[in-house]
């Protein structure tokens, strides 16, 4: 398998229904290597479903999804291998509550990557330092702020050496004063060239860090383009209506 593809993620004609409810109605879009693509849109528009289809937490009803050129909708594809290249960060941090921060960062490295404890700890410490939590490795999640927990979740994902990171409203559960620290970590990641797909309501982040902004509504991409263009001069009436409520 090669990692030299310029397309990190390519989605073609993606449809997803839950029973009779068609949630994604033909999505075409892509993320190039090193790009930061932000996805915005009203609640229920299908943003999380799209993100979850990309690492097959949801099974598409039809359409194709290529990750680094590998068709993850093909039943022959080794999904675990593809998933191991994708880091995922959720709104609810999903840390293991009964494990220390360090253990949260080492367990999957040892189980999935088959790393020794010493190696896993070294990588974990490097990533904790990166998110500004070098001194909290012995803490339990309940003793950390939401912002710290989310940074631990990011460090945990990074410890698996992903080629790309998917974020689903990573700051939406946080008290406002904690949002900035998490966004700063994400901004650093972006400037290091990490490929990122970020569902967010943080328009400042999208404007400043995003290479592309995608506006979804009702299971379709209504508008996409340069974030400054889309935010400053939205072409579609539905984009204008949404932005007038959130900006
Ligand atoms: P968003 O993230 O933009 O708020 P979602 O992708 O979470 O939107 O949801 C889009 C629609 O899909 C909603 O109507 C939601 O109720 C529905 N939906 C999402 N997940 C499921 C599921 N597992 N089963 C049934 N319906 C779902
Ligand atoms: Mg969502």
Coordinates of C-alpha atoms and ligand atoms in Angstrom, one line a residue:
X1 CA 0.0 0.0 0.0
X2 CA 1.3 3.4 -0.9
X3 CA 1.1 6.7 1.0
X4 CA 2.2 8.9 -1.9
X5 CA -1.4 9.6 -3.0
X6 CA -2.1 13.3 -3.1
X7 CA -5.7 12.6 -2.1
X8 CA -6.1 11.7 1.5
X9 CA -9.8 11.3 1.4
X10 CA -12.1 11.1 -1.6
X11 CA -15.8 10.7 -1.3
X12 CA -17.9 10.0 -4.4
X13 CA -21.7 10.0 -4.6
X14 CA -22.1 9.0 -1.0
X15 CA -25.5 8.1 0.2
X16 CA -26.5 7.0 3.7
X17 CA -29.9 6.1 5.0
X18 CA -31.0 5.1 8.4
X19 CA -34.2 3.1 7.6
X20 CA -36.3 5.4 5.5
X21 CA -34.4 8.5 6.5
X22 CA -31.9 9.5 3.9
X23 CA -29.3 11.4 5.8
X24 CA -26.6 11.8 3.1
X25 CA -28.0 12.5 -0.4
X26 CA -25.0 12.2 -2.7
X27 CA -21.9 13.7 -1.2
X28 CA -18.8 14.4 -3.4
X29 CA -15.8 15.9 -1.8
X30 CA -12.1 15.3 -1.1
X31 CA -9.3 16.2 1.3
X32 CA -5.8 16.5 -0.2
X33 CA -2.8 15.5 1.8
X34 CA -1.8 18.3 4.2
X35 CA -5.1 20.1 3.8
X36 CA -7.4 21.2 6.6
X37 CA -11.0 20.9 5.5
X38 CA -13.6 22.3 7.9
X39 CA -17.3 21.2 7.7
X40 CA -20.0 23.4 9.0
X41 CA -23.8 23.2 8.9
X42 CA -26.9 23.1 11.1
X43 CA -27.6 20.3 13.5
X44 CA -28.9 17.2 11.8
X45 CA -27.4 18.1 8.4
X46 CA -25.3 14.9 8.3
X47 CA -21.9 16.2 9.3
X48 CA -21.2 13.5 11.9
X49 CA -22.6 10.8 9.6
X50 CA -20.2 11.9 6.9
X51 CA -17.2 11.8 9.2
X52 CA -18.2 8.4 10.6
X53 CA -18.6 7.0 7.1
X54 CA -15.0 8.0 6.3
X55 CA -13.6 5.5 8.8
X56 CA -16.5 3.2 8.4
X57 CA -18.0 3.7 11.9
X58 CA -21.1 3.9 9.6
X59 CA -21.6 1.8 6.5
X60 CA -22.5 3.8 3.5
X61 CA -25.7 2.8 1.7
X62 CA -24.1 3.6 -1.7
X63 CA -21.2 5.5 -3.1
X64 CA -17.4 5.1 -2.7
X65 CA -14.9 6.4 -0.2
X66 CA -11.2 6.2 -0.9
X67 CA -8.7 6.7 1.9
X68 CA -5.2 7.3 0.5
X69 CA -6.5 5.7 -2.7
X70 CA -7.8 2.6 -1.0
X71 CA -11.5 1.9 -1.4
X72 CA -12.9 1.4 2.0
X73 CA -16.3 0.4 0.7
X74 CA -14.8 -2.6 -1.0
X75 CA -15.5 -5.7 1.1
X76 CA -12.0 -7.0 0.3
X77 CA -10.3 -4.0 2.0
X78 CA -8.6 -4.6 5.4
X79 CA -10.6 -2.0 7.4
X80 CA -8.3 -2.2 10.4
X81 CA -5.3 -1.3 8.3
X82 CA -7.1 1.7 6.9
X83 CA -8.5 2.8 10.2
X84 CA -5.1 2.7 11.8
X85 CA -4.1 5.6 9.6
X86 CA -7.0 7.7 10.8
X87 CA -7.1 9.4 14.1
X88 CA -10.5 10.4 15.4
X89 CA -11.5 12.9 18.1
X90 CA -15.0 13.2 19.3
X91 CA -17.0 15.9 21.0
X92 CA -17.2 13.7 24.1
X93 CA -13.6 12.9 24.7
X94 CA -14.1 9.1 25.2
X95 CA -11.1 8.6 27.5
X96 CA -11.1 5.5 29.6
X97 CA -12.1 6.9 33.0
X98 CA -10.5 4.2 35.1
X99 CA -7.1 4.6 33.5
X100 CA -4.4 7.3 34.1
X101 CA -3.6 9.7 31.3
X102 CA -0.5 7.8 30.5
X103 CA -2.3 4.5 30.4
X104 CA -4.9 6.0 28.1
X105 CA -2.1 6.9 25.7
X106 CA -0.2 3.6 25.8
X107 CA -2.9 0.9 25.8
X108 CA -3.8 1.0 22.1
X109 CA -0.2 1.5 21.1
X110 CA 0.7 -1.8 22.9
X111 CA -2.4 -3.7 21.8
X112 CA -2.7 -2.5 18.2
X113 CA 0.8 -1.3 17.3
X114 CA 2.5 -4.1 19.4
X115 CA 4.9 -1.5 20.9
X116 CA 6.9 -2.3 24.0
X117 CA 5.8 -0.5 27.2
X118 CA 9.0 1.6 27.1
X119 CA 8.4 2.7 23.5
X120 CA 4.7 3.4 24.1
X121 CA 5.5 5.5 27.1
X122 CA 8.2 7.4 25.3
X123 CA 5.8 8.2 22.4
X124 CA 3.0 9.0 24.9
X125 CA 5.2 11.5 26.7
X126 CA 6.2 13.2 23.5
X127 CA 2.6 13.7 22.5
X128 CA 1.5 14.8 26.0
X129 CA 4.3 17.5 25.8
X130 CA 3.0 18.5 22.4
X131 CA -0.5 19.2 23.7
X132 CA 0.9 21.0 26.8
X133 CA 0.2 18.3 29.4
X134 CA 3.6 16.8 30.1
X135 CA 3.0 17.1 33.8
X136 CA -0.3 15.3 34.0
X137 CA 0.5 11.8 33.0
X138 CA -0.5 10.3 36.3
X139 CA -3.9 12.1 36.5
X140 CA -7.2 10.4 35.9
X141 CA -9.6 11.9 33.4
X142 CA -12.1 13.0 36.0
X143 CA -9.5 15.3 37.6
X144 CA -8.8 17.1 34.4
X145 CA -10.8 20.0 32.8
X146 CA -12.7 19.3 29.7
X147 CA -10.1 21.1 27.7
X148 CA -7.3 19.0 29.2
X149 CA -9.3 15.8 28.5
X150 CA -9.8 16.8 24.9
X151 CA -6.0 17.5 24.6
X152 CA -5.3 14.1 26.1
X153 CA -7.7 12.6 23.5
X154 CA -5.8 14.3 20.7
X155 CA -2.5 13.1 22.2
X156 CA -3.9 9.6 22.3
X157 CA -4.9 9.7 18.7
X158 CA -1.5 11.1 17.7
X159 CA 0.3 8.3 19.5
X160 CA -1.0 5.9 16.9
X161 CA 0.9 7.8 14.2
X162 CA -2.2 8.6 12.0
X163 CA -1.8 10.0 8.5
X164 CA -4.9 12.1 9.0
X165 CA -7.1 13.3 11.9
X166 CA -10.9 13.6 11.9
X167 CA -12.4 15.9 14.5
X168 CA -16.2 15.9 15.3
X169 CA -17.0 19.2 17.1
X170 CA -14.0 18.8 19.3
X171 CA -14.7 22.0 21.3
X172 CA -18.5 21.9 21.4
X173 CA -18.7 20.3 24.9
X174 CA -16.2 22.7 26.4
X175 CA -16.7 25.8 28.6
X176 CA -15.8 28.8 26.4
X177 CA -12.6 29.6 28.3
X178 CA -11.2 26.2 27.5
X179 CA -11.9 26.2 23.8
X180 CA -8.8 28.3 22.9
X181 CA -6.2 25.8 24.2
X182 CA -7.7 22.9 22.2
X183 CA -7.9 25.1 19.1
X184 CA -4.3 26.1 19.6
X185 CA -3.2 22.4 19.6
X186 CA -5.2 21.8 16.4
X187 CA -3.6 24.8 14.8
X188 CA -0.2 23.5 15.7
X189 CA -1.0 20.2 14.1
X190 CA -2.2 21.9 11.0
X191 CA 0.9 23.9 10.7
X192 CA 3.0 20.8 10.9
X193 CA 1.2 19.6 7.9
X194 CA -1.3 17.1 9.4
X195 CA -4.2 16.3 7.1
X196 CA -7.4 17.2 9.0
X197 CA -11.2 17.1 8.5
X198 CA -12.8 19.2 11.2
X199 CA -16.5 19.4 11.9
X200 CA -16.8 22.6 13.9
X201 CA -18.8 25.7 14.8
X202 CA -15.6 27.7 15.3
X203 CA -15.7 30.0 12.4
X204 CA -12.5 31.8 13.5
X205 CA -10.6 28.5 13.3
X206 CA -12.1 27.7 9.9
X207 CA -11.2 31.1 8.5
X208 CA -7.7 31.1 9.9
X209 CA -6.6 27.5 9.6
X210 CA -8.9 25.9 7.1
X211 CA -7.8 25.4 3.5
X212 CA -11.4 24.7 2.5
X213 CA -14.8 25.2 4.1
X214 CA -17.7 22.9 3.3
X215 CA -21.2 24.0 4.2
X216 CA -23.7 21.1 4.5
X217 CA -27.5 21.3 4.9
X218 CA -30.1 18.6 4.6
X219 CA -27.6 15.9 3.6
X220 CA -26.0 17.7 0.7
X221 CA -23.0 20.0 0.3
X222 CA -24.6 23.3 -0.5
X223 CA -21.4 25.3 -0.9
X224 CA -17.7 24.9 -0.5
X225 CA -14.6 26.9 -1.2
X226 CA -11.9 29.1 0.4
X227 CA -13.1 29.7 3.9
X228 CA -12.6 33.5 3.7
X229 CA -14.8 33.5 0.5
X230 CA -17.5 31.3 1.9
X231 CA -17.7 33.1 5.2
X232 CA -17.3 36.6 3.7
X233 CA -19.3 36.2 0.6
X234 CA -21.6 33.2 0.8
X235 CA -23.2 32.5 -2.6
X236 CA -26.1 30.3 -1.5
X237 CA -29.2 31.6 0.3
X238 CA -29.0 28.6 2.7
X239 CA -25.4 29.4 3.6
X240 CA -26.3 33.1 4.1
X241 CA -29.1 32.1 6.4
X242 CA -26.9 29.7 8.5
X243 CA -24.1 32.2 8.8
X244 CA -26.3 35.0 9.8
X245 CA -27.3 33.0 12.8
X246 CA -23.8 31.8 13.9
X247 CA -21.5 34.7 13.0
Ligands
LIG1 P1 -25.0 16.5 12.4 O1 -23.7 15.9 12.9 O2 -24.9 17.4 11.2 O3 -25.8 17.1 13.5 P2 -25.8 13.7 12.1 O4 -25.0 13.2 11.0 O5 -25.5 13.4 13.5 O6 -25.9 15.3 11.9 O7 -27.3 13.3 11.9 C1 -28.0 13.5 10.7 C2 -29.4 12.7 10.8 O8 -29.1 11.4 10.9 C3 -30.2 13.1 12.0 O9 -31.5 13.2 11.6 C4 -30.0 12.0 12.9 O10 -31.1 11.8 13.7 C5 -29.8 10.8 12.0 N1 -29.0 9.7 12.5 C6 -27.7 9.9 12.8 N2 -27.2 8.7 13.3 C7 -28.2 7.8 13.3 C8 -28.4 6.5 13.7 N3 -27.3 5.7 14.2 N4 -29.6 5.9 13.5 C9 -30.6 6.6 13.1 N5 -30.6 7.9 12.7 C10 -29.4 8.5 12.8
LIG2 MG1 -22.8 15.9 14.7

